[in-house]
CSV table of C-alpha atoms and ligand atoms in Angstrom, one decimal:
chain,number,residue,atom,x,y,z
A,10,MET,CA,170.5,-100.3,174.3
A,11,ASN,CA,174.1,-101.3,175.1
A,12,TYR,CA,175.8,-104.1,173.3
A,13,LYS,CA,178.8,-106.0,174.8
A,14,ILE,CA,181.3,-106.8,172.1
A,15,ALA,CA,184.3,-109.0,172.7
A,16,LEU,CA,187.2,-107.7,170.6
A,17,ILE,CA,190.0,-110.0,169.4
A,18,ARG,CA,192.4,-107.5,167.9
A,19,GLY,CA,194.9,-110.2,167.1
A,20,ASP,CA,198.2,-109.7,165.2
A,21,GLY,CA,199.6,-107.9,162.2
A,22,ILE,CA,197.0,-105.4,160.8
A,23,GLY,CA,194.4,-106.8,163.2
A,24,PRO,CA,194.6,-104.0,165.8
A,25,GLU,CA,194.5,-101.3,163.1
A,26,ILE,CA,191.4,-102.6,161.3
A,27,ILE,CA,189.6,-103.2,164.6
A,28,ASP,CA,190.4,-99.6,165.7
A,29,SER,CA,188.9,-98.2,162.5
A,30,THR,CA,185.8,-100.5,162.9
A,31,CYS,CA,185.2,-99.4,166.5
A,32,GLN,CA,185.2,-95.8,165.3
A,33,MET,CA,182.5,-96.7,162.8
A,34,LEU,CA,180.5,-98.6,165.3
A,35,ASP,CA,180.6,-95.8,167.8
A,36,LYS,CA,179.5,-93.2,165.3
A,37,THR,CA,176.7,-95.5,164.1
A,38,GLY,CA,175.6,-95.9,167.7
A,39,GLN,CA,175.5,-92.1,168.1
A,40,ILE,CA,173.4,-91.7,165.0
A,41,TYR,CA,171.0,-94.5,165.7
A,42,GLY,CA,170.8,-94.4,169.5
A,43,PHE,CA,172.8,-97.3,171.0
A,44,THR,CA,176.2,-97.8,172.6
A,45,PHE,CA,178.9,-100.5,172.7
A,46,GLU,CA,181.0,-101.8,175.5
A,47,TYR,CA,184.2,-103.4,174.2
A,48,ARG,CA,186.0,-106.1,176.0
A,49,ASP,CA,189.5,-107.0,174.9
A,50,VAL,CA,190.3,-110.7,174.4
A,51,LEU,CA,193.9,-111.7,174.3
A,52,ALA,CA,194.3,-114.4,171.6
A,53,GLY,CA,196.6,-115.5,168.8
A,54,GLY,CA,200.3,-114.6,168.5
A,55,ARG,CA,200.2,-111.8,171.1
A,56,ALA,CA,198.7,-114.3,173.6
A,57,ILE,CA,201.5,-116.7,172.8
A,58,ASP,CA,204.1,-114.0,173.5
A,59,GLU,CA,202.4,-112.9,176.8
A,60,CYS,CA,200.9,-116.1,178.2
A,61,GLY,CA,202.6,-119.0,176.2
A,62,VAL,CA,199.3,-120.2,174.7
A,63,PRO,CA,197.2,-119.0,171.8
A,64,LEU,CA,193.9,-118.9,173.8
A,65,PRO,CA,194.6,-118.2,177.4
A,66,GLU,CA,192.3,-119.3,180.2
A,67,GLY,CA,189.3,-116.9,180.5
A,68,ALA,CA,189.5,-115.7,176.9
A,69,LEU,CA,186.6,-117.9,175.7
A,70,ASP,CA,184.6,-116.9,178.7
A,71,ILE,CA,184.7,-113.2,177.7
A,72,CYS,CA,183.4,-114.2,174.3
A,73,LEU,CA,180.6,-116.3,175.7
A,74,GLN,CA,179.6,-113.5,178.1
A,75,SER,CA,179.4,-111.0,175.3
A,76,ASP,CA,176.6,-110.3,172.8
A,77,SER,CA,179.0,-110.9,169.9
A,78,VAL,CA,182.7,-111.3,169.0
A,79,LEU,CA,184.6,-109.1,166.5
A,80,LEU,CA,188.0,-110.4,165.3
A,81,GLY,CA,190.7,-108.7,163.3
A,82,ALA,CA,193.1,-111.5,162.3
A,83,VAL,CA,195.7,-113.7,164.0
A,84,GLY,CA,199.1,-115.1,163.0
A,85,GLY,CA,202.3,-114.1,161.4
A,86,PRO,CA,205.8,-115.4,160.5
A,87,LYS,CA,207.0,-115.0,164.1
A,88,TRP,CA,204.9,-117.9,165.2
A,89,ASP,CA,205.0,-120.0,162.0
A,90,ASN,CA,207.4,-122.6,163.3
A,91,LEU,CA,205.6,-123.5,166.5
A,92,PRO,CA,204.0,-126.9,166.9
A,93,GLY,CA,200.4,-127.2,165.7
A,94,HIS,CA,198.7,-126.9,169.1
A,95,LEU,CA,200.6,-123.7,169.8
A,96,ARG,CA,199.9,-121.9,166.5
A,97,PRO,CA,197.9,-118.6,166.7
A,98,GLU,CA,195.2,-120.1,164.4
A,99,ARG,CA,194.4,-122.6,167.2
A,100,ALA,CA,192.8,-119.7,169.1
A,101,LEU,CA,190.2,-119.4,166.3
A,102,LEU,CA,189.4,-123.1,166.4
A,103,GLY,CA,189.0,-122.8,170.1
A,104,VAL,CA,186.7,-119.9,169.9
A,105,ARG,CA,184.6,-121.4,167.1
A,106,LYS,CA,184.3,-124.7,168.9
A,107,GLY,CA,183.6,-123.1,172.3
A,108,MET,CA,180.9,-120.8,170.8
A,109,GLU,CA,179.4,-123.8,168.8
A,110,LEU,CA,179.4,-121.9,165.6
A,111,PHE,CA,178.2,-124.3,162.9
A,112,ALA,CA,177.3,-121.9,160.1
A,113,ASN,CA,179.7,-119.7,158.2
A,114,LEU,CA,178.2,-117.0,156.1
A,115,ARG,CA,180.5,-115.4,153.4
A,116,PRO,CA,179.1,-112.8,151.1
A,117,ALA,CA,180.8,-112.4,147.7
A,118,ARG,CA,179.6,-109.3,146.0
A,119,LEU,CA,181.1,-107.8,142.9
A,120,MET,CA,180.7,-104.1,143.4
A,121,PRO,CA,180.0,-102.3,140.0
A,122,MET,CA,182.7,-99.8,140.6
A,123,LEU,CA,185.3,-102.5,141.3
A,124,LYS,CA,184.4,-104.8,138.4
A,125,ASP,CA,187.7,-104.1,136.7
A,126,ALA,CA,189.5,-105.8,139.6
A,127,SER,CA,187.7,-109.1,138.9
A,128,PRO,CA,189.6,-111.8,137.0
A,129,LEU,CA,186.3,-112.6,135.2
A,130,ARG,CA,185.8,-111.8,131.5
A,131,SER,CA,184.5,-108.2,131.2
A,132,GLU,CA,181.0,-109.2,129.8
A,133,ILE,CA,180.5,-111.6,132.7
A,134,ALA,CA,181.8,-109.1,135.3
A,135,ALA,CA,179.6,-106.4,133.8
A,136,LYS,CA,176.5,-108.3,135.1
A,137,GLY,CA,177.9,-108.2,138.6
A,138,PHE,CA,176.9,-110.7,141.3
A,139,ASP,CA,175.8,-110.8,144.9
A,140,ILE,CA,176.2,-114.3,146.5
A,141,MET,CA,175.9,-115.4,150.1
A,142,ILE,CA,177.7,-118.7,150.7
A,143,VAL,CA,176.4,-120.6,153.7
A,144,ARG,CA,179.0,-123.2,154.6
A,145,GLU,CA,178.5,-125.9,157.3
A,146,LEU,CA,181.4,-125.4,159.7
A,147,THR,CA,181.6,-128.1,162.3
A,148,GLY,CA,180.8,-131.4,160.5
A,149,GLY,CA,181.8,-133.4,157.4
A,150,ILE,CA,185.2,-134.7,156.4
A,151,TYR,CA,187.2,-132.2,158.4
A,152,PHE,CA,185.8,-133.7,161.6
A,153,GLY,CA,185.1,-137.3,160.5
A,154,LYS,CA,187.1,-140.3,161.4
A,155,SER,CA,190.5,-140.3,159.8
A,156,GLY,CA,193.6,-142.4,160.0
A,157,ARG,CA,196.4,-144.5,158.4
A,158,TYR,CA,197.0,-148.2,158.1
A,159,ASP,CA,199.2,-150.6,156.4
A,160,SER,CA,197.8,-152.4,153.3
A,161,PRO,CA,199.3,-154.7,150.7
A,162,ASP,CA,199.7,-151.5,148.6
A,163,GLY,CA,201.7,-149.8,151.3
A,164,GLU,CA,200.8,-147.1,153.8
A,165,THR,CA,197.2,-146.0,153.3
A,166,ALA,CA,195.2,-143.0,154.7
A,167,PHE,CA,191.5,-142.2,154.9
A,168,ASP,CA,189.2,-139.4,155.9
A,169,THR,CA,185.4,-139.8,156.4
A,170,GLU,CA,182.6,-137.5,155.3
A,171,THR,CA,179.8,-137.9,157.8
A,172,TYR,CA,176.6,-135.8,158.1
A,173,SER,CA,173.4,-136.4,160.1
A,174,VAL,CA,169.9,-135.2,159.3
A,175,ASN,CA,170.1,-132.8,162.3
A,176,GLU,CA,173.4,-131.2,161.1
A,177,ILE,CA,172.0,-130.8,157.5
A,178,ARG,CA,168.7,-129.4,158.7
A,179,ARG,CA,170.2,-126.7,161.0
A,180,ILE,CA,172.5,-125.4,158.3
A,181,GLY,CA,169.7,-125.7,155.7
A,182,LYS,CA,167.5,-123.5,158.0
A,183,VAL,CA,170.1,-120.8,158.1
A,184,ALA,CA,170.3,-120.8,154.3
A,185,PHE,CA,166.5,-120.7,153.8
A,186,GLU,CA,166.1,-117.9,156.4
A,187,THR,CA,168.9,-115.9,154.8
A,188,ALA,CA,167.3,-116.3,151.3
A,189,ARG,CA,164.0,-115.1,152.7
A,190,LYS,CA,165.7,-111.7,153.4
A,191,ARG,CA,167.3,-111.7,149.9
A,192,ARG,CA,166.2,-112.8,146.5
A,193,LYS,CA,164.6,-116.0,147.7
A,194,LEU,CA,166.7,-118.6,145.9
A,195,VAL,CA,168.8,-121.3,147.5
A,196,THR,CA,171.2,-123.4,145.5
A,197,SER,CA,172.2,-126.5,147.4
A,198,ILE,CA,175.5,-127.9,146.3
A,199,ASP,CA,176.5,-131.6,146.7
A,200,LYS,CA,178.0,-134.6,145.0
A,201,ALA,CA,174.8,-136.7,145.1
A,202,ASN,CA,175.7,-138.7,142.0
A,203,VAL,CA,178.6,-140.3,143.9
A,204,LEU,CA,178.5,-139.7,147.7
A,205,GLU,CA,175.9,-141.3,150.1
A,206,SER,CA,176.4,-138.4,152.5
A,207,SER,CA,175.4,-136.0,149.6
A,208,ARG,CA,172.3,-138.1,148.9
A,209,LEU,CA,171.2,-137.7,152.5
A,210,TRP,CA,172.1,-133.9,152.3
A,211,ARG,CA,169.9,-133.6,149.2
A,212,GLU,CA,166.9,-135.5,150.7
A,213,THR,CA,167.1,-133.5,153.9
A,214,ILE,CA,167.3,-130.1,152.2
A,215,HIS,CA,164.3,-131.0,149.9
A,216,GLU,CA,162.2,-132.0,153.0
A,217,LEU,CA,163.2,-128.7,154.6
A,218,ALA,CA,162.3,-126.8,151.5
A,219,ALA,CA,158.6,-127.7,152.0
A,220,GLU,CA,158.7,-125.4,155.1
A,221,TYR,CA,159.8,-122.5,152.9
A,222,PRO,CA,157.4,-122.5,149.9
A,223,ASP,CA,158.3,-118.9,149.2
A,224,VAL,CA,161.9,-119.8,148.5
A,225,GLU,CA,163.0,-121.5,145.3
A,226,LEU,CA,165.4,-124.5,145.7
A,227,ARG,CA,167.9,-125.7,143.1
A,228,ASP,CA,170.4,-128.5,143.3
A,229,MET,CA,173.8,-128.4,141.7
A,230,LEU,CA,176.7,-130.8,141.7
A,231,VAL,CA,179.9,-129.3,143.1
A,232,ASP,CA,181.9,-129.8,139.9
A,233,ASN,CA,179.3,-127.9,137.9
A,234,ALA,CA,179.1,-125.2,140.7
A,235,ALA,CA,182.8,-124.6,140.4
A,236,MET,CA,182.3,-124.0,136.7
A,237,GLN,CA,179.1,-122.0,137.0
A,238,LEU,CA,180.7,-119.6,139.5
A,239,VAL,CA,183.1,-118.6,136.7
A,240,LEU,CA,180.7,-118.7,133.8
A,241,ASN,CA,177.5,-117.2,135.3
A,242,PRO,CA,177.9,-116.1,138.9
A,243,ALA,CA,174.9,-113.8,138.6
A,244,GLN,CA,172.6,-116.8,138.7
A,245,PHE,CA,173.3,-117.4,142.4
A,246,ASP,CA,171.7,-115.9,145.5
A,247,VAL,CA,172.3,-118.1,148.5
A,248,ILE,CA,174.5,-121.2,148.2
A,249,VAL,CA,174.3,-123.8,150.9
A,250,THR,CA,176.9,-126.6,151.1
A,251,SER,CA,179.1,-128.8,153.2
A,252,ASN,CA,182.2,-127.9,155.1
A,253,ILE,CA,184.8,-129.0,152.5
A,254,PHE,CA,182.8,-127.9,149.4
A,255,GLY,CA,182.1,-124.5,151.1
A,256,ASP,CA,185.7,-124.1,152.0
A,257,ILE,CA,186.8,-124.4,148.3
A,258,LEU,CA,183.8,-122.6,146.7
A,259,SER,CA,183.9,-119.6,149.0
A,260,ASP,CA,187.6,-119.0,148.3
A,261,GLU,CA,186.8,-119.3,144.5
A,262,ALA,CA,183.9,-116.8,144.9
A,263,SER,CA,186.0,-114.4,146.9
A,264,GLN,CA,188.7,-114.3,144.3
A,265,LEU,CA,186.1,-113.5,141.6
A,266,THR,CA,185.5,-110.2,143.4
A,267,GLY,CA,189.2,-109.3,143.0
A,268,SER,CA,189.6,-107.7,146.4
A,269,ILE,CA,189.9,-109.8,149.6
A,270,GLY,CA,190.5,-106.6,151.6
A,271,LEU,CA,186.7,-105.9,151.1
A,272,LEU,CA,185.1,-109.2,152.2
A,273,PRO,CA,183.5,-109.8,155.6
A,274,SER,CA,182.2,-113.0,157.1
A,275,ALA,CA,180.0,-114.2,160.0
A,276,SER,CA,180.0,-117.5,161.9
A,277,LEU,CA,176.8,-118.3,163.7
A,278,GLY,CA,175.5,-121.0,166.1
A,279,ALA,CA,172.2,-121.7,167.8
A,280,THR,CA,172.0,-118.3,169.6
A,281,THR,CA,172.2,-114.8,168.2
A,282,ARG,CA,175.8,-114.5,169.3
A,283,GLY,CA,178.2,-114.7,166.4
A,284,LEU,CA,181.8,-114.3,165.5
A,285,TYR,CA,182.5,-111.7,162.8
A,286,GLU,CA,185.7,-111.3,161.0
A,287,PRO,CA,187.2,-110.3,157.6
A,288,ILE,CA,188.1,-113.2,155.4
A,289,HIS,CA,191.7,-112.0,155.0
A,290,GLY,CA,194.6,-112.8,157.3
A,291,SER,CA,196.9,-110.5,159.4
A,292,ALA,CA,198.8,-109.2,156.4
A,293,PRO,CA,202.1,-108.9,158.3
A,294,ASP,CA,203.8,-107.5,155.2
A,295,ILE,CA,201.9,-104.2,155.6
A,296,ALA,CA,201.3,-104.1,159.4
A,297,GLY,CA,201.9,-100.7,161.0
A,298,GLN,CA,202.4,-98.9,157.7
A,299,ASN,CA,198.9,-97.2,157.4
A,300,LEU,CA,198.2,-99.4,154.4
A,301,ALA,CA,195.5,-101.8,155.7
A,302,ASN,CA,192.1,-101.6,154.1
A,303,PRO,CA,189.6,-101.5,157.0
A,304,ILE,CA,186.5,-102.2,154.8
A,305,ALA,CA,186.3,-106.0,155.2
A,306,THR,CA,186.2,-105.6,159.0
A,307,VAL,CA,183.9,-102.6,158.9
A,308,LEU,CA,181.5,-104.7,156.7
A,309,SER,CA,181.9,-107.6,159.2
A,310,ALA,CA,180.6,-105.2,161.9
A,311,ALA,CA,177.7,-104.3,159.7
A,312,MET,CA,176.8,-108.1,159.4
A,313,MET,CA,177.0,-108.2,163.2
A,314,LEU,CA,174.5,-105.4,163.6
A,315,ARG,CA,172.2,-107.0,161.1
A,316,LEU,CA,172.4,-110.7,162.1
A,317,SER,CA,173.1,-110.6,165.8
A,318,PHE,CA,171.4,-107.4,166.9
A,319,GLY,CA,168.7,-107.0,164.3
A,320,LEU,CA,169.8,-103.4,163.7
A,321,THR,CA,169.0,-103.4,160.0
A,322,GLU,CA,168.9,-99.6,159.4
A,323,ALA,CA,172.3,-99.1,161.1
A,324,ALA,CA,173.8,-102.0,159.1
A,325,ASP,CA,172.5,-100.5,155.9
A,326,ALA,CA,174.0,-97.2,156.8
A,327,ILE,CA,177.5,-98.7,157.2
A,328,GLU,CA,177.2,-100.6,153.9
A,329,THR,CA,175.9,-97.5,152.1
A,330,ALA,CA,178.8,-95.5,153.5
A,331,VAL,CA,181.3,-98.1,152.1
A,332,ASP,CA,179.5,-98.1,148.7
A,333,GLU,CA,179.6,-94.3,148.5
A,334,VAL,CA,183.3,-94.0,149.5
A,335,LEU,CA,184.2,-96.5,146.8
A,336,ALA,CA,181.9,-94.9,144.2
A,337,ALA,CA,183.7,-91.6,144.9
A,338,GLY,CA,186.9,-93.3,143.8
A,339,LEU,CA,188.7,-93.5,147.1
A,340,ARG,CA,191.0,-96.5,147.3
A,341,THR,CA,193.4,-98.1,149.7
A,342,LYS,CA,196.5,-99.5,148.0
A,343,ASP,CA,195.3,-103.1,147.8
A,344,ILE,CA,192.3,-102.1,145.5
A,345,ALA,CA,193.9,-99.1,143.7
A,346,ARG,CA,195.4,-101.2,140.9
A,347,GLY,CA,198.5,-99.1,140.8
A,348,GLY,CA,196.5,-95.8,140.7
A,349,PRO,CA,196.3,-93.1,143.4
A,350,HIS,CA,195.5,-94.4,146.9
A,351,ILE,CA,195.0,-93.2,150.4
A,352,GLY,CA,196.1,-94.7,153.8
A,353,SER,CA,194.0,-96.6,156.3
A,354,ASP,CA,193.5,-93.4,158.4
A,355,ALA,CA,192.2,-91.4,155.5
A,356,MET,CA,189.9,-94.3,154.4
A,357,THR,CA,188.5,-94.5,158.0
A,358,ARG,CA,187.9,-90.7,158.1
A,359,ALA,CA,186.1,-90.9,154.7
A,360,LEU,CA,183.9,-93.8,155.9
A,361,LEU,CA,183.0,-91.8,159.1
A,362,ASP,CA,182.2,-88.7,157.0
A,363,GLN,CA,179.8,-90.7,154.8
A,364,LEU,CA,178.0,-92.3,157.6
A,365,ARG,CA,174.4,-91.0,158.0
B,6,NAD,P1,196.7,-112.4,154.2
B,6,NAD,O1,195.2,-112.3,153.9
B,6,NAD,O2,197.1,-111.9,155.5
B,6,NAD,O3,197.5,-111.5,153.1
B,6,NAD,C1,197.5,-111.8,151.7
B,6,NAD,C2,197.8,-110.5,150.9
B,6,NAD,O4,196.7,-109.6,151.0
B,6,NAD,C3,199.0,-109.8,151.5
B,6,NAD,O5,199.7,-109.2,150.5
B,6,NAD,C4,198.3,-108.7,152.3
B,6,NAD,O6,199.1,-107.5,152.5
B,6,NAD,C5,197.1,-108.4,151.6
B,6,NAD,N1,196.0,-108.0,152.4
B,6,NAD,C6,195.2,-108.8,153.2
B,6,NAD,N2,194.3,-108.1,153.9
B,6,NAD,C7,194.5,-106.8,153.5
B,6,NAD,C8,193.9,-105.6,153.9
B,6,NAD,N3,192.9,-105.6,154.8
B,6,NAD,N4,194.3,-104.5,153.4
B,6,NAD,C9,195.3,-104.5,152.5
B,6,NAD,N5,195.9,-105.6,152.0
B,6,NAD,C10,195.5,-106.8,152.6
B,6,NAD,O7,197.2,-113.9,153.9
B,6,NAD,P2,198.6,-114.5,154.3
B,6,NAD,O8,199.7,-113.6,153.9
B,6,NAD,O9,198.5,-115.9,153.6
B,6,NAD,O10,198.6,-114.8,155.8
B,6,NAD,C11,199.2,-113.9,156.8
B,6,NAD,C12,199.0,-114.4,158.2
B,6,NAD,O11,197.6,-114.4,158.5
B,6,NAD,C13,199.4,-115.9,158.3
B,6,NAD,O12,200.0,-116.0,159.6
B,6,NAD,C14,198.1,-116.7,158.3
B,6,NAD,O13,198.2,-117.9,159.0
B,6,NAD,C15,197.2,-115.7,159.0
B,6,NAD,N6,195.7,-115.8,158.6
B,6,NAD,C16,194.9,-115.5,159.6
B,6,NAD,C17,193.5,-115.6,159.3
B,6,NAD,C18,192.5,-115.3,160.4
B,6,NAD,O14,193.0,-114.7,161.4
B,6,NAD,N7,191.3,-115.5,160.3
B,6,NAD,C19,193.0,-115.9,158.1
B,6,NAD,C20,194.0,-116.2,157.1
B,6,NAD,C21,195.4,-116.1,157.4
């Protein structure tokens, strides 16, 4: 089997972490009997330099004609002062919209060997946690009607949270299907004590739950969820929530792991084609210095093998290699906490050596 992968190497450390990840993918393919054909997509800051726009014509087509998209990161200080429509991040919005990606999956796992890096109290960190946050990505207040008007109180602004049953059902399905492959618990987070859109969210998720009798459903209000993540994160398996609540809670959860250089993400739509990327940015402060931690991107590729291509064994092999390298005490600078560390190249070699 040959898989076509669109590569958005991007800016800053993007090209370095994508290079490491392609080496891991190629070796996984050799072991498990498949190949990858990579297609470069020019997007982000480099595209602005070369073509004058963040997402040149044809770039999205390559993504749509591939089996999946792997992204490093885009952006950097060089392009910070451009007008909004010319910023590198616009490329990502364009790709996400063009691929109709409505579900964002962000795992936040506290690995036992890295629990000292967590800001949580030691007795809470000792229990560890393994959470998958499923965030709705194309609806809600970020896409609802907004505006400004004059009122007797002065200039007034508004944003609107809107959700339809269809939007809630399709993100709910992703959450229940994901939970089926994990510990079979979905926590749906809303603000149903105040918001009408949350009441529709809750009703719809409960109706959907009847189709998944093997999965337990719990409701939680978002203010309580923000507290529970800090007090007892081990209680969560899959969290499903709206765009704005997911934005905030997934950043909170990722900080609890203490290491953003380790966290992958996936964005999915109605097809098996997805967009896979680390949650961190382009880290321009360390670009080109052999300091980038490739693990978040490598784990994003493992998510791609599992979720888009159904290659569970190969995905497990990559994740096991990461766990073993970390368990052996190897660290890039970002997770070394001032202790001894190795460069990106050496980390990539160690991961390749562990891959079986
Ligand atoms: P950042 O995530 O790039 O960096 C924050 C800190 O974490 C920096 O000190 C950086 O060196 C470190 N870091 C991040 N990833 C690392 C890795 N893999 N290995 C080692 N250290 C790592 O966030 P920022 O500094 O706020 O943003 C830098 C640029 O990235 C900005 O232009 C921003 O707009 C862009 N950005 C892009 C994306 C994306 O492409 N999806 C996401 C976030 C930010």
